[in-house]
GROMACS .gro file of C-alpha atoms in nm:
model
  113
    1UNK     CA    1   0.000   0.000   0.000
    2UNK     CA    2   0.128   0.353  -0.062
    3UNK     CA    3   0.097   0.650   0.160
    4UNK     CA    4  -0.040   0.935  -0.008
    5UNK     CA    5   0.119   1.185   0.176
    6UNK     CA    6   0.475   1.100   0.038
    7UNK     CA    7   0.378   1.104  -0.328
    8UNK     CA    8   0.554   1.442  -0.460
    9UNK     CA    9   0.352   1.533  -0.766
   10UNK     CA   10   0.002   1.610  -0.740
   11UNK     CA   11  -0.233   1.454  -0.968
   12UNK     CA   12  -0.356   1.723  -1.246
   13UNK     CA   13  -0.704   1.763  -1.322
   14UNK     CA   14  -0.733   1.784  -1.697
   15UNK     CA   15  -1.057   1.903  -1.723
   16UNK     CA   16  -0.982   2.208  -1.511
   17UNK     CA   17  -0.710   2.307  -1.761
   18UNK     CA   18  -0.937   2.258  -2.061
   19UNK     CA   19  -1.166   2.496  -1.892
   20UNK     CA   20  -0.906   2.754  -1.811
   21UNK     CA   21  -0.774   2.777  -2.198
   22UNK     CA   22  -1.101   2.915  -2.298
   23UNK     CA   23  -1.128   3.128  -2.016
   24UNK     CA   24  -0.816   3.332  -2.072
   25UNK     CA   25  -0.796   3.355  -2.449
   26UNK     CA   26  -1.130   3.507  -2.376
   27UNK     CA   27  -0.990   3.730  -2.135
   28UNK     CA   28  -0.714   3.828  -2.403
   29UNK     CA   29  -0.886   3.884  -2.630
   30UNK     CA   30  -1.162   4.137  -2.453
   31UNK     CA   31  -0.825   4.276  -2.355
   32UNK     CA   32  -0.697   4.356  -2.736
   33UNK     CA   33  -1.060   4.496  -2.783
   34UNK     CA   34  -1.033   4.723  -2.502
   35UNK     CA   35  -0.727   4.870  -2.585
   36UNK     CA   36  -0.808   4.912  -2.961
   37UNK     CA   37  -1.142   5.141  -2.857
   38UNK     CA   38  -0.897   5.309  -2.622
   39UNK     CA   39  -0.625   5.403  -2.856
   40UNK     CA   40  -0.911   5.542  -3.105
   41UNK     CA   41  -1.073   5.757  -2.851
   42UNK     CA   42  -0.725   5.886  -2.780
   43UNK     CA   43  -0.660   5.957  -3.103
   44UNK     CA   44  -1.024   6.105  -3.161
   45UNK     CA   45  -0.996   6.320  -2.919
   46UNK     CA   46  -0.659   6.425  -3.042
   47UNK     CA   47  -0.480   6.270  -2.734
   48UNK     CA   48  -0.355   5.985  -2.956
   49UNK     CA   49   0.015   6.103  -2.902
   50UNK     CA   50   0.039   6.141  -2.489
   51UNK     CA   51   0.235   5.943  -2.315
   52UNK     CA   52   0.120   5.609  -2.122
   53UNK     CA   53   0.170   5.760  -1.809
   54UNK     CA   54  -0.079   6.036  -1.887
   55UNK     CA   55  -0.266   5.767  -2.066
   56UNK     CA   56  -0.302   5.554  -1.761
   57UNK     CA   57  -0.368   5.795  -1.541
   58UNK     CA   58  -0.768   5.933  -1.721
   59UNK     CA   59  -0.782   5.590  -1.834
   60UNK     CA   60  -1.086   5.507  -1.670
   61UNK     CA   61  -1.187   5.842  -1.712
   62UNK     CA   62  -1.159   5.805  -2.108
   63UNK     CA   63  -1.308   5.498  -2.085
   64UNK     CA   64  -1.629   5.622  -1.918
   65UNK     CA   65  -1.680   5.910  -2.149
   66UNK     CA   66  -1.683   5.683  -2.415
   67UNK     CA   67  -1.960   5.423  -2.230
   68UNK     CA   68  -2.163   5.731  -2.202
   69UNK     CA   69  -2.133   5.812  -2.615
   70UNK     CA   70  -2.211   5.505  -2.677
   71UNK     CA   71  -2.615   5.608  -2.466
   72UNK     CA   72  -2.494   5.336  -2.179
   73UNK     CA   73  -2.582   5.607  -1.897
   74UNK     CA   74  -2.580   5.946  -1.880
   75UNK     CA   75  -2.383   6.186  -1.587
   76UNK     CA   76  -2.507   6.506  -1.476
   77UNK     CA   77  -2.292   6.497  -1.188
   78UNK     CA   78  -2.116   6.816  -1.119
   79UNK     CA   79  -1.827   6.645  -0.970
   80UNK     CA   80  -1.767   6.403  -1.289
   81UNK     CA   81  -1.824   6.755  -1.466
   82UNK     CA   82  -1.545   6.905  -1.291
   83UNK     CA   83  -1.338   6.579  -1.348
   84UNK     CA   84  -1.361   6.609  -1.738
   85UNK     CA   85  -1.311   6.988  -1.707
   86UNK     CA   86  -0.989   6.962  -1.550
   87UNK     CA   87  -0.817   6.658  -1.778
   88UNK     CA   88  -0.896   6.875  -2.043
   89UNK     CA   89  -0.722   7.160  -1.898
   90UNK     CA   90  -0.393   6.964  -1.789
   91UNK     CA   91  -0.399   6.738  -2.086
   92UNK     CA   92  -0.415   7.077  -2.319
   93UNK     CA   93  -0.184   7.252  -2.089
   94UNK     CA   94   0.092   6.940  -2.145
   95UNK     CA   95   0.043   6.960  -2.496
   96UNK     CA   96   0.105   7.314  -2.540
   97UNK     CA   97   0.431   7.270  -2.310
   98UNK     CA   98   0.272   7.480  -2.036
   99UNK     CA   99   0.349   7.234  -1.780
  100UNK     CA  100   0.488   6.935  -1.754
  101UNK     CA  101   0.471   6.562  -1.726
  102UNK     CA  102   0.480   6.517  -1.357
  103UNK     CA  103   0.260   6.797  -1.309
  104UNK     CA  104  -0.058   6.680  -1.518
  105UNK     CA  105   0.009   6.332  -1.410
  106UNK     CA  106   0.019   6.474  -1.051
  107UNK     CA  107  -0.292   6.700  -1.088
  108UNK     CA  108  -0.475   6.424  -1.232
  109UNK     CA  109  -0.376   6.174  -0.997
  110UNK     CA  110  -0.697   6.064  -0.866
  111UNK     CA  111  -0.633   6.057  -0.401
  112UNK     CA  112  -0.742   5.783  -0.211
  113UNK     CA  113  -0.988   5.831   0.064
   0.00000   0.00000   0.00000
């Protein structure tokens, strides 16, 4: 009889790795998607040339304005308002070499609560 306990190598379920193949090419590929309508709302906005710092930082930001073009909700928030008010102004004021990299990243840096 062999003890169990020894035995090195655990036993592989196969069907849990046929299920995960699926899964993650899935995953990439919603990926690949999401950073394709990304890029183009970058570059429709004329932002296509900013950094990925900058990039990242309204990211989600970008992301929701275009949710909300696309009629998926609507904000009349003042504060989300504000928000888009003020990447505009750093994101035009790094462009036009007013300020510069650190600073918009830093004034858009969203703070933790």
């Amino acid at each position: 009889m062999m003890n169990q306990a020894l035995s090195i190598t655990p036993k592989q379920n196969k069907n849990s790795a046929l299920f995960a193949v699926p899964v993650l090419k899935r995953i990439q590929q919603e990926s690949i998607e999401e950073y394709n309508e990304m890029q183009q709302a970058f570059n429709l906005m004329g932002w296509g040339d900013l950094p990925d710092t900058l990039k990242i930082e309204i990211h989600e930001d970008i992301k929701f304005m275009v949710e909300e073009l696309k009629g998926r909700f609507s904000s009349c928030d003042p504060f989300v308002k504000r928000r888009r008010e003020s990447i505009h102004y750093w994101v035009s004021n790094f462009q036009e070499g007013i300020c510069s990299l650190d600073t918009a990243i830093n004034a858009l840096k969203v703070k933790a609560l």
